[in-house]
Amino acid sequence: MREILFITFLCSLNVFADIDFTIEKSFFQDHQIKYDAKELTYNSEYNESSYWFKTKYREFIIGNIVNCLENNCTTYHQRDLDEIYNESQNQFGEKDAQVYFSNVVAGLVISADDSLERQNILSEAKEYMNFNQKIYIGHILGHMMNNHYDHDRDPDGIVSQDEIYRAQRNGYDAGVCRDIAVAQATVLKDLGISETYILAYATAGDGHAMVIAQDPDNKDRIVSLNYGEVRINESPSAQGLSQDSSLADFGISYRIFNADGTPHDRLSTELGYVLNKVLGFDNNLSSPGSKFDGINFSSVDYTKGIFTATAFYSDNASGLNTLGAGVSLRRDTEHLTLNAGATGYHSRKSLKHREFHSQSIGIFGGIEAQLRTGKTDFGFLKNIYADTRLLVSGSMGKGDYSNEKLDENNEIDALDGDYFRSEHHMLASSLYAESNFANMTWRGIVTAHASIMKDDIRNESHHSLHYLGTTIKNQFNTPISDEYTLTLENTLYLKQNGSTMDFNAEVRSGDDLFSFQLGTSRPISGQTGYWTTGHEKETYFKLKANSRDNRFSLGLKIGKTESHGTTYRLESEFRF
């Protein structure tokens, strides 16, 4: 069992009620890398010359298999897969047989007449294949499809998977990243990798779409397929969406699609999450039900009336460092709250386990609005009201990245970058109600989340407002003695294709000097995506104590998850 220690320190300094100094810092032992992408590609490192030599050879072999099938040769045509599998085991030995059998399956997929035949082939083949082989097929097909990238593709319309495979057989160009990603994701889905999605994000110079998949037996093995490039991210949270590849992400938003190209979810990138904090935007609105880990944030805020100026620095566990300064304006009325602002920033990221370095300088801005109705009572329901919240934000700047070592000045030497722009928008509508039963108070909130996304990731011309999920929160408060109050809170996250939950019970002293909480989050049904709170089972315990003058607090959280074992988190807050 791995043990990870999280220590968070929060310090606020208030001078004349105008300046706040805040530090949130996490310290934890270095994460030991468990997985290697080379295991999934049966090859050397992606940017080594030997990798390309072996890949070209394998593409040649698969091409010969396709030609053989086209000519009805006896080697592969109309033979049972179990016969081919057993023959490969006897002839090549286990490891080489895995590559050989996977290449044959790839050839069969390319040669199939339609999607139904491909699905039948993959449905049978998955019984003979482990996770590594399944990713290998997605990897090698991605390489071959990228060889037929259509630079003249019309942005409108859909390039079908049948067309992608016909191009492979007949040697012409078809499809771009989003078309290829749908074809790759469909293969992995048909091979039984249920948590397979398509990720769209902003790169330096353009946007990009690629495939992400979670190992069902190792929840912390998150695989990214950028055409044939395979990378592993070992964070089963929102940070596990980060694309530290030869097409690095620089945006503030991830748009996530199902394997068939239909919308699934939308949330902020890690950079977007940090920039939202700077301007006071609600990350629960920006990334509903999403789990972010290891966010460290420091800021100095000067507030005068509706105006706030902020200088900030963020140093996160993922390796992302960001600093900058911004301004925001907040206005509250009885039925309307507006928060608008902009910030300049510089970000930098380096990975410890392999050569990847990126940096960007940009401007981020946005507006968050909340429109509320008046409150009313209806029978036993009290304080009923509704609201609609809208967040619209965007960023633009210059991004650079490199897969080479840093120079003697610890700077990025070999740069590959361009200008970028990114946008994010979320809409939420909530209904609130309260009620009293004897000595118990109940409060419920139901929130529906939506965003404007493509109807199909492959078609640039058709966008509409898509429902992304619902959050249902129920809270019960009741005194259990003259000195203590019990709070029970349950939150359901209902996503497109599944649901998760978080439940906790908290006992708090009446003078608010002491509280302890026991909780659990876990999946309920279907597939929600590994970035969703409760996607992975977790049990946690929280303890918190406050000083009588409310200037000092100390908290401890102990949690246990399936992939990361036991974790400890210490929180301390000082106010001067």
Coordinates of C-alpha atoms in Angstrom, one line a residue:
M1 CA 0.0 0.0 0.0
R2 CA 1.4 3.4 -1.0
E3 CA 1.1 6.2 1.5
I4 CA 1.0 9.8 0.4
L5 CA 1.1 12.7 2.8
F6 CA -0.8 15.9 2.0
I7 CA -0.2 19.0 4.2
T8 CA -2.1 22.1 3.4
F9 CA -1.3 25.5 5.1
L10 CA -3.6 28.4 4.8
C11 CA -2.6 31.8 6.1
S12 CA -4.6 35.0 5.8
L13 CA -3.3 38.4 6.7
N14 CA -5.8 41.2 6.8
V15 CA -4.7 44.8 7.0
F16 CA -7.3 47.6 7.3
A17 CA -9.8 45.0 5.8
D18 CA -8.3 45.8 2.4
I19 CA -5.5 43.4 1.9
D20 CA -5.6 39.6 2.2
F21 CA -2.6 37.3 2.0
T22 CA -3.4 33.7 1.3
I23 CA -1.2 30.6 1.0
E24 CA -2.5 27.1 0.3
K25 CA 0.4 24.6 0.1
S26 CA 0.5 20.8 -0.2
F27 CA 3.6 18.8 0.6
F28 CA 3.7 15.1 -0.2
Q29 CA 6.3 12.4 -0.9
D30 CA 7.3 11.9 -4.5
H31 CA 5.1 9.7 -6.6
Q32 CA 6.9 6.6 -7.8
I33 CA 6.1 6.0 -11.5
K34 CA 4.6 2.6 -11.9
Y35 CA 3.9 2.3 -15.6
D36 CA 5.8 2.7 -18.8
A37 CA 4.3 3.5 -22.2
K38 CA 6.8 1.2 -23.8
E39 CA 4.9 -1.8 -22.3
L40 CA 1.9 -0.7 -24.3
T41 CA 3.6 -0.1 -27.7
Y42 CA 6.0 -3.1 -27.4
N43 CA 8.6 -0.5 -28.6
S44 CA 11.2 1.9 -27.4
E45 CA 10.6 5.6 -26.4
Y46 CA 8.4 7.5 -28.8
N47 CA 11.1 10.1 -29.9
E48 CA 13.9 7.6 -30.4
S49 CA 14.9 6.6 -34.0
S50 CA 14.5 2.9 -33.2
Y51 CA 10.9 3.5 -32.4
W52 CA 10.2 4.8 -35.9
F53 CA 12.2 2.0 -37.5
K54 CA 10.2 -0.7 -35.7
T55 CA 6.9 1.1 -36.3
K56 CA 7.4 1.4 -40.0
Y57 CA 8.3 -2.3 -40.1
R58 CA 5.1 -3.2 -38.3
E59 CA 3.0 -1.0 -40.6
F60 CA 4.6 -2.8 -43.5
I61 CA 3.7 -6.2 -41.9
I62 CA 0.0 -5.1 -41.4
G63 CA -0.1 -3.8 -44.9
N64 CA 0.9 -7.2 -46.2
I65 CA -1.7 -8.8 -44.0
V66 CA -4.4 -6.5 -45.5
N67 CA -3.2 -7.3 -49.1
C68 CA -3.3 -11.0 -48.2
L69 CA -6.9 -10.7 -47.0
E70 CA -7.9 -8.7 -50.0
N71 CA -6.6 -11.5 -52.2
N72 CA -8.3 -14.2 -50.1
C73 CA -5.1 -15.9 -49.1
T74 CA -5.2 -19.0 -47.0
T75 CA -2.9 -17.6 -44.3
Y76 CA -5.7 -15.4 -42.8
H77 CA -8.8 -15.5 -44.9
Q78 CA -11.8 -17.1 -43.2
R79 CA -9.7 -18.6 -40.4
D80 CA -10.9 -18.7 -36.9
L81 CA -9.1 -16.3 -34.5
D82 CA -8.5 -19.0 -31.9
E83 CA -6.6 -21.0 -34.6
I84 CA -4.5 -18.0 -35.5
Y85 CA -3.9 -17.3 -31.8
N86 CA -2.8 -20.8 -31.0
E87 CA -0.5 -20.9 -34.0
S88 CA 1.2 -17.7 -33.1
Q89 CA 1.8 -18.9 -29.5
N90 CA 3.4 -22.1 -30.8
Q91 CA 5.5 -20.3 -33.4
F92 CA 6.7 -17.1 -31.7
G93 CA 6.5 -17.5 -27.9
E94 CA 4.3 -15.4 -25.7
K95 CA 5.6 -11.9 -26.1
D96 CA 6.3 -11.9 -29.8
A97 CA 3.0 -13.8 -30.3
Q98 CA 1.1 -10.9 -28.6
V99 CA 2.5 -8.4 -31.2
Y100 CA 1.9 -10.8 -34.1
F101 CA -1.7 -11.6 -33.1
S102 CA -2.5 -7.9 -32.5
N103 CA -1.1 -7.1 -36.0
V104 CA -3.3 -9.8 -37.5
V105 CA -6.4 -8.3 -35.7
A106 CA -5.4 -4.8 -37.0
G107 CA -5.2 -6.2 -40.5
L108 CA -8.6 -7.8 -40.1
V109 CA -10.1 -4.5 -38.8
I110 CA -8.8 -2.6 -41.8
S111 CA -10.0 -5.2 -44.2
A112 CA -13.5 -5.4 -42.8
D113 CA -16.4 -4.3 -45.0
D114 CA -18.3 -2.3 -42.4
S115 CA -18.7 -1.4 -38.8
L116 CA -20.7 -4.5 -37.9
E117 CA -17.9 -6.8 -39.2
R118 CA -15.3 -4.8 -37.4
Q119 CA -17.3 -5.0 -34.2
N120 CA -17.6 -8.8 -34.5
I121 CA -13.9 -9.2 -35.1
L122 CA -12.9 -7.1 -32.1
S123 CA -15.6 -8.7 -29.9
E124 CA -14.0 -12.1 -30.5
A125 CA -10.4 -10.9 -30.4
K126 CA -10.7 -9.2 -27.0
E127 CA -11.0 -12.7 -25.4
Y128 CA -7.4 -13.5 -26.4
M129 CA -5.9 -10.1 -25.6
N130 CA -4.7 -8.3 -22.5
F131 CA -4.9 -4.5 -21.9
N132 CA -1.5 -3.9 -23.4
Q133 CA -2.4 -5.6 -26.7
K134 CA -5.7 -3.6 -26.9
I135 CA -3.8 -0.3 -26.5
Y136 CA -1.2 -1.5 -29.0
I137 CA -3.9 -2.0 -31.7
G138 CA -5.2 1.5 -31.1
H139 CA -1.7 2.8 -31.2
I140 CA -0.6 1.1 -34.5
L141 CA -3.9 1.9 -36.2
G142 CA -3.5 5.6 -35.1
H143 CA -0.1 5.6 -36.7
M144 CA -1.4 4.2 -40.0
M145 CA -4.4 6.5 -40.1
N146 CA -2.2 9.5 -39.5
N147 CA -0.2 8.5 -42.6
H148 CA -3.3 9.2 -44.6
Y149 CA -4.2 12.6 -42.9
D150 CA -6.3 14.7 -45.2
H151 CA -5.0 18.3 -45.0
D152 CA -7.7 19.4 -47.4
R153 CA -10.6 18.0 -45.4
D154 CA -13.7 20.2 -45.4
P155 CA -14.4 21.5 -41.8
D156 CA -18.1 20.7 -42.2
G157 CA -19.6 17.2 -42.4
I158 CA -18.4 13.8 -41.0
V159 CA -15.8 11.5 -42.4
S160 CA -17.1 8.1 -41.5
Q161 CA -15.1 5.2 -40.1
D162 CA -15.8 3.2 -43.2
E163 CA -14.2 6.0 -45.3
I164 CA -11.1 6.0 -42.9
Y165 CA -10.6 2.3 -43.4
R166 CA -11.2 2.4 -47.2
A167 CA -8.4 5.0 -47.4
Q168 CA -6.1 2.6 -45.6
R169 CA -6.9 -0.1 -48.1
N170 CA -6.7 2.0 -51.2
G171 CA -3.9 4.4 -50.3
Y172 CA -5.7 7.8 -50.3
D173 CA -6.1 10.5 -47.6
A174 CA -9.2 10.6 -45.4
G175 CA -9.9 12.3 -42.1
V176 CA -8.1 14.5 -39.6
C177 CA -7.5 14.2 -35.9
R178 CA -11.1 14.2 -34.8
D179 CA -12.1 11.6 -37.4
I180 CA -9.1 9.4 -36.5
A181 CA -9.8 9.7 -32.8
V182 CA -13.4 8.4 -33.2
A183 CA -12.1 5.4 -35.2
Q184 CA -9.4 4.7 -32.5
A185 CA -11.9 5.1 -29.6
T186 CA -14.4 2.8 -31.3
V187 CA -11.8 0.1 -31.6
L188 CA -10.8 0.4 -27.9
K189 CA -14.5 0.4 -26.9
D190 CA -15.2 -2.7 -29.0
L191 CA -12.2 -4.3 -27.3
G192 CA -13.9 -3.9 -24.0
I193 CA -12.2 -0.8 -22.6
S194 CA -15.4 0.8 -21.3
E195 CA -13.8 4.1 -20.0
T196 CA -12.7 5.3 -23.4
Y197 CA -13.3 8.9 -24.5
I198 CA -12.2 11.5 -27.0
L199 CA -10.6 14.7 -25.6
A200 CA -10.6 18.0 -27.4
Y201 CA -8.4 20.8 -26.3
A202 CA -6.3 23.9 -27.4
T203 CA -2.8 23.4 -28.6
A204 CA -0.2 26.0 -29.7
G205 CA -1.5 27.0 -33.1
D206 CA -4.8 25.1 -33.3
G207 CA -7.2 22.7 -31.5
H208 CA -6.7 18.9 -31.3
A209 CA -8.6 15.8 -30.6
M210 CA -7.2 12.5 -29.2
V211 CA -8.2 9.4 -27.2
I212 CA -8.0 8.7 -23.5
A213 CA -8.6 5.4 -21.9
Q214 CA -8.5 4.0 -18.3
D215 CA -7.1 0.5 -17.6
P216 CA -10.1 -1.3 -15.9
D217 CA -7.7 -3.3 -13.7
N218 CA -5.4 -0.5 -12.7
K219 CA -7.4 2.7 -12.1
D220 CA -4.3 4.9 -12.0
R221 CA -3.1 3.9 -15.5
I222 CA -4.6 6.6 -17.7
V223 CA -3.5 6.2 -21.3
S224 CA -3.5 8.9 -23.9
L225 CA -3.3 8.1 -27.7
N226 CA -2.2 11.0 -29.9
Y227 CA -2.5 9.2 -33.2
G228 CA 0.2 6.6 -32.5
E229 CA 2.0 8.4 -29.7
V230 CA 1.1 6.7 -26.4
R231 CA 1.6 8.4 -23.0
I232 CA 0.5 7.5 -19.5
N233 CA -0.8 9.8 -16.7
E234 CA -1.1 8.1 -13.3
S235 CA -3.6 10.6 -11.8
P236 CA -7.2 9.3 -11.8
S237 CA -8.6 12.8 -11.5
A238 CA -9.0 15.9 -13.6
Q239 CA -5.2 16.3 -13.8
G240 CA -5.2 12.9 -15.6
L241 CA -6.6 14.7 -18.6
S242 CA -3.4 16.7 -19.1
Q243 CA -1.8 16.2 -22.5
D244 CA 2.0 16.3 -22.0
S245 CA 2.7 15.0 -25.5
S246 CA 4.1 16.3 -28.8
L247 CA 0.8 18.2 -29.1
A248 CA 0.8 19.8 -25.6
D249 CA -2.4 21.5 -24.3
F250 CA -2.3 25.2 -23.4
G251 CA -6.0 26.0 -23.0
I252 CA -8.5 26.4 -20.1
S253 CA -11.1 23.9 -21.2
Y254 CA -11.5 20.2 -22.0
R255 CA -14.4 19.1 -24.1
I256 CA -14.9 15.4 -23.7
F257 CA -16.8 13.2 -26.1
N258 CA -18.0 9.6 -26.1
A259 CA -16.3 7.0 -28.4
D260 CA -19.0 7.6 -31.0
G261 CA -18.2 11.4 -31.1
T262 CA -21.3 12.6 -29.1
P263 CA -20.8 15.0 -26.1
H264 CA -20.1 13.6 -22.7
D265 CA -18.7 16.3 -20.4
R266 CA -16.9 19.6 -20.1
L267 CA -14.5 20.9 -17.5
S268 CA -11.6 23.3 -16.8
T269 CA -8.0 22.3 -17.4
E270 CA -5.7 22.5 -14.4
L271 CA -4.6 25.9 -15.6
G272 CA -8.2 27.0 -16.1
Y273 CA -9.0 25.9 -12.5
V274 CA -6.2 28.0 -11.1
L275 CA -7.2 31.1 -13.2
N276 CA -10.8 30.7 -12.0
K277 CA -9.6 30.9 -8.4
V278 CA -7.7 34.1 -9.2
L279 CA -10.9 35.9 -10.4
G280 CA -13.2 34.3 -7.9
F281 CA -15.1 32.2 -10.5
D282 CA -17.0 29.2 -9.2
N283 CA -15.1 26.0 -10.1
N284 CA -18.1 23.9 -9.1
L285 CA -19.9 25.7 -12.0
S286 CA -16.9 25.5 -14.3
S287 CA -16.2 21.8 -13.6
P288 CA -19.3 20.2 -12.0
G289 CA -18.5 17.0 -10.1
S290 CA -14.9 17.0 -11.1
K291 CA -12.0 16.1 -8.8
F292 CA -8.8 18.2 -8.8
D293 CA -5.9 17.0 -6.6
G294 CA -2.7 18.8 -5.5
I295 CA -3.7 22.4 -6.3
N296 CA -1.4 24.7 -4.4
F297 CA -2.3 28.4 -4.5
S298 CA -0.9 31.6 -3.0
S299 CA -2.3 35.1 -3.5
V300 CA -2.3 38.7 -2.3
D301 CA -5.7 40.5 -2.8
Y302 CA -6.4 44.2 -2.4
T303 CA -10.2 44.9 -2.2
K304 CA -11.8 48.2 -2.4
G305 CA -15.6 48.2 -2.7
I306 CA -16.5 46.1 -5.8
F307 CA -12.9 46.2 -7.1
T308 CA -10.3 43.5 -6.3
A309 CA -6.7 43.4 -7.5
T310 CA -4.8 40.0 -7.1
A311 CA -1.3 38.8 -7.5
F312 CA -0.9 35.0 -7.4
Y313 CA 1.4 32.0 -7.6
S314 CA 0.5 28.4 -8.1
D315 CA 2.9 25.4 -7.7
N316 CA 1.0 22.2 -8.3
A317 CA 1.8 18.6 -7.7
S318 CA 1.5 17.8 -11.4
G319 CA 4.5 20.1 -12.1
L320 CA 2.5 23.1 -13.4
N321 CA 3.7 26.4 -12.1
T322 CA 1.7 29.6 -12.8
L323 CA 2.1 33.2 -11.7
G324 CA 0.4 36.5 -12.6
A325 CA -1.8 39.4 -11.6
G326 CA -5.4 40.3 -12.4
V327 CA -8.3 42.5 -11.5
S328 CA -12.0 41.7 -11.0
L329 CA -15.2 43.5 -10.3
R330 CA -18.1 42.1 -8.3
R331 CA -21.6 43.5 -8.0
D332 CA -24.5 42.1 -6.0
T333 CA -28.2 43.0 -6.1
E334 CA -31.3 41.3 -4.8
H335 CA -31.7 39.2 -7.9
L336 CA -28.4 39.5 -9.8
T337 CA -24.7 38.8 -9.0
L338 CA -22.1 39.8 -11.6
N339 CA -18.4 39.0 -11.4
A340 CA -16.1 40.0 -14.2
G341 CA -12.3 40.2 -14.5
A342 CA -9.1 39.6 -16.4
T343 CA -5.6 38.4 -15.5
G344 CA -2.2 38.1 -17.2
Y345 CA -0.2 34.9 -16.4
H346 CA 2.9 32.9 -17.1
S347 CA 2.8 29.2 -16.7
R348 CA 5.5 26.5 -16.9
K349 CA 5.5 22.7 -16.6
S350 CA 8.2 20.1 -16.4
L351 CA 7.9 16.3 -15.8
K352 CA 10.4 14.5 -13.6
H353 CA 10.1 11.0 -15.2
R354 CA 10.7 12.0 -18.8
E355 CA 11.7 15.0 -20.9
F356 CA 8.7 17.2 -21.3
H357 CA 8.8 21.0 -20.8
S358 CA 6.2 23.6 -21.7
Q359 CA 5.7 27.3 -21.0
S360 CA 3.1 29.9 -22.0
I361 CA 2.3 33.5 -21.5
G362 CA -1.3 34.7 -21.9
I363 CA -4.3 36.7 -20.9
F364 CA -7.4 35.2 -19.3
G365 CA -10.7 36.9 -18.7
G366 CA -14.4 36.1 -18.2
I367 CA -17.7 36.9 -16.6
E368 CA -19.8 34.9 -14.2
A369 CA -23.5 35.9 -13.7
Q370 CA -26.2 34.6 -11.4
L371 CA -29.8 35.4 -11.8
R372 CA -32.1 34.6 -8.8
T373 CA -35.8 34.5 -8.3
G374 CA -37.5 35.7 -5.1
K375 CA -38.1 33.2 -2.3
T376 CA -41.5 31.7 -1.6
D377 CA -43.1 29.0 0.6
F378 CA -45.3 26.1 -0.6
G379 CA -46.9 23.9 2.0
F380 CA -44.1 22.3 4.2
L381 CA -41.4 23.5 1.7
K382 CA -39.9 26.9 2.7
N383 CA -37.5 29.4 1.1
I384 CA -38.1 27.9 -2.4
Y385 CA -36.2 29.8 -5.2
A386 CA -34.4 29.1 -8.4
D387 CA -31.3 30.5 -10.1
T388 CA -29.5 30.4 -13.4
R389 CA -25.7 30.8 -13.5
L390 CA -23.6 31.4 -16.5
L391 CA -19.8 31.4 -16.9
V392 CA -18.1 32.5 -20.1
S393 CA -14.3 32.8 -20.1
G394 CA -11.4 32.7 -22.6
S395 CA -7.7 32.9 -22.9
M396 CA -5.1 33.7 -25.6
G397 CA -1.3 33.8 -25.7
K398 CA 1.9 32.1 -26.9
G399 CA 2.8 28.6 -25.9
D400 CA 6.1 26.6 -26.4
Y401 CA 7.0 23.1 -25.6
S402 CA 9.9 20.7 -26.0
N403 CA 10.7 17.0 -25.5
E404 CA 14.5 17.8 -25.2
K405 CA 16.6 18.5 -22.1
L406 CA 16.7 22.0 -20.6
D407 CA 19.8 24.1 -21.4
E408 CA 22.5 25.1 -18.9
N409 CA 20.3 28.0 -17.8
N410 CA 17.4 25.6 -17.0
E411 CA 15.5 27.1 -19.9
I412 CA 13.6 25.4 -22.8
D413 CA 16.1 25.2 -25.7
A414 CA 14.3 23.4 -28.5
L415 CA 11.0 25.2 -28.9
D416 CA 8.0 24.1 -30.8
G417 CA 5.1 26.4 -30.3
D418 CA 2.7 29.0 -31.6
Y419 CA -0.1 31.3 -30.5
F420 CA -3.2 29.8 -28.9
R421 CA -6.7 30.7 -27.9
S422 CA -9.2 28.8 -25.8
E423 CA -12.7 29.4 -24.5
H424 CA -14.9 27.9 -21.8
H425 CA -18.6 28.3 -21.0
M426 CA -21.0 26.5 -18.7
L427 CA -24.6 27.0 -17.8
A428 CA -26.3 25.7 -14.6
S429 CA -29.9 26.0 -13.4
S430 CA -30.7 25.2 -9.8
L431 CA -33.8 24.8 -7.6
Y432 CA -33.5 25.3 -3.8
A433 CA -35.8 24.4 -1.0
E434 CA -35.8 24.0 2.8
S435 CA -38.1 22.3 5.4
N436 CA -38.3 21.6 9.1
F437 CA -39.3 18.3 10.6
A438 CA -39.4 18.3 14.4
N439 CA -35.8 19.2 15.4
M440 CA -34.4 18.5 11.9
T441 CA -33.8 21.0 9.1
W442 CA -33.6 19.8 5.5
R443 CA -32.1 21.7 2.6
G444 CA -32.1 20.4 -1.0
I445 CA -30.5 21.6 -4.2
V446 CA -31.0 20.2 -7.7
T447 CA -28.7 21.6 -10.4
A448 CA -28.7 20.8 -14.1
H449 CA -25.5 21.5 -16.0
A450 CA -25.1 22.2 -19.8
S451 CA -22.7 23.7 -22.3
I452 CA -22.6 24.5 -26.0
M453 CA -20.7 21.8 -27.7
K454 CA -20.5 20.1 -31.1
D455 CA -23.3 17.6 -31.8
D456 CA -20.6 15.3 -33.2
I457 CA -16.9 16.1 -32.6
R458 CA -16.3 15.4 -36.3
N459 CA -18.6 18.1 -37.6
E460 CA -17.4 21.7 -37.0
S461 CA -20.6 23.3 -38.3
H462 CA -23.2 21.9 -35.9
H463 CA -23.2 23.2 -32.3
S464 CA -26.0 23.2 -29.7
L465 CA -26.7 23.4 -26.0
H466 CA -26.1 19.9 -24.5
Y467 CA -27.2 18.6 -21.2
L468 CA -24.1 17.2 -19.3
G469 CA -25.6 16.0 -16.0
T470 CA -27.4 16.8 -12.8
T471 CA -26.1 17.3 -9.2
I472 CA -28.5 16.5 -6.4
K473 CA -27.6 17.6 -2.8
N474 CA -29.6 16.8 0.3
Q475 CA -28.5 18.1 3.7
F476 CA -30.0 17.3 7.1
N477 CA -29.1 19.2 10.4
T478 CA -30.3 18.3 13.8
P479 CA -29.1 18.9 17.4
I480 CA -28.0 15.7 19.2
S481 CA -27.3 17.5 22.5
D482 CA -27.1 20.9 24.0
E483 CA -23.6 21.3 22.7
Y484 CA -23.4 19.4 19.4
T485 CA -25.2 19.3 16.0
L486 CA -25.3 16.4 13.5
T487 CA -25.2 17.1 9.8
L488 CA -25.8 14.5 7.2
E489 CA -25.1 15.4 3.6
N490 CA -25.5 13.3 0.4
T491 CA -24.5 14.5 -3.1
L492 CA -25.4 12.6 -6.2
Y493 CA -23.5 13.2 -9.5
L494 CA -25.7 12.1 -12.4
K495 CA -23.6 12.1 -15.6
Q496 CA -24.4 11.1 -19.2
N497 CA -23.7 7.4 -18.8
G498 CA -23.4 6.8 -15.1
S499 CA -23.6 8.2 -11.6
T500 CA -21.5 8.6 -8.4
M501 CA -22.2 9.8 -4.9
D502 CA -20.6 11.4 -1.9
F503 CA -22.0 10.9 1.6
N504 CA -20.7 12.3 4.9
A505 CA -21.8 12.7 8.5
E506 CA -20.4 15.6 10.6
V507 CA -20.7 16.4 14.3
R508 CA -20.0 20.0 15.1
S509 CA -19.9 21.8 18.5
G510 CA -22.4 24.6 19.0
D511 CA -19.6 27.2 19.5
D512 CA -18.0 26.0 16.2
L513 CA -14.7 25.1 18.0
F514 CA -14.7 21.4 17.0
S515 CA -16.0 19.1 14.3
F516 CA -15.3 15.7 13.0
Q517 CA -16.6 14.1 9.8
L518 CA -16.8 10.6 8.4
G519 CA -17.6 10.2 4.7
T520 CA -17.4 8.1 1.6
S521 CA -17.5 8.6 -2.2
R522 CA -18.1 5.8 -4.6
P523 CA -19.5 4.9 -8.0
I524 CA -23.2 3.9 -8.3
S525 CA -23.7 2.9 -11.9
G526 CA -22.3 3.1 -15.5
Q527 CA -19.2 5.1 -16.6
T528 CA -18.8 8.7 -15.5
G529 CA -15.2 9.3 -16.4
Y530 CA -12.2 9.0 -14.0
W531 CA -12.1 12.7 -13.3
T532 CA -15.5 12.6 -11.6
T533 CA -15.8 12.7 -7.8
G534 CA -16.7 9.2 -6.6
H535 CA -15.6 7.4 -9.7
E536 CA -13.1 5.6 -7.5
K537 CA -14.2 4.4 -4.1
E538 CA -12.8 6.5 -1.2
T539 CA -13.4 6.5 2.5
Y540 CA -12.3 9.5 4.5
F541 CA -12.2 11.0 8.0
K542 CA -11.9 14.7 8.8
L543 CA -11.1 16.4 12.1
K544 CA -11.1 20.2 12.6
A545 CA -10.6 22.5 15.6
N546 CA -10.9 26.3 15.7
S547 CA -9.6 28.8 18.2
R548 CA -12.2 30.8 20.2
D549 CA -11.2 34.1 18.5
N550 CA -11.6 32.3 15.1
R551 CA -8.0 33.3 14.1
F552 CA -6.6 29.7 14.1
S553 CA -7.9 26.4 12.8
L554 CA -6.3 23.0 12.4
G555 CA -7.8 20.1 10.3
L556 CA -6.7 16.6 9.4
K557 CA -8.1 14.4 6.7
I558 CA -7.3 10.7 6.3
G559 CA -8.6 9.0 3.2
K560 CA -8.2 5.6 1.5
T561 CA -8.7 5.0 -2.2
E562 CA -8.3 1.9 -4.3
S563 CA -5.4 3.2 -6.4
H564 CA -3.4 5.4 -4.0
G565 CA -3.9 3.5 -0.7
T566 CA -4.0 5.7 2.5
T567 CA -3.6 9.4 2.2
Y568 CA -3.2 12.1 4.9
R569 CA -4.1 15.7 4.5
L570 CA -3.3 18.4 7.2
E571 CA -5.0 21.8 6.9
S572 CA -4.1 24.8 9.0
E573 CA -5.5 28.3 8.9
F574 CA -4.2 31.5 10.5
R575 CA -5.7 34.9 10.5
F576 CA -3.9 38.0 11.6

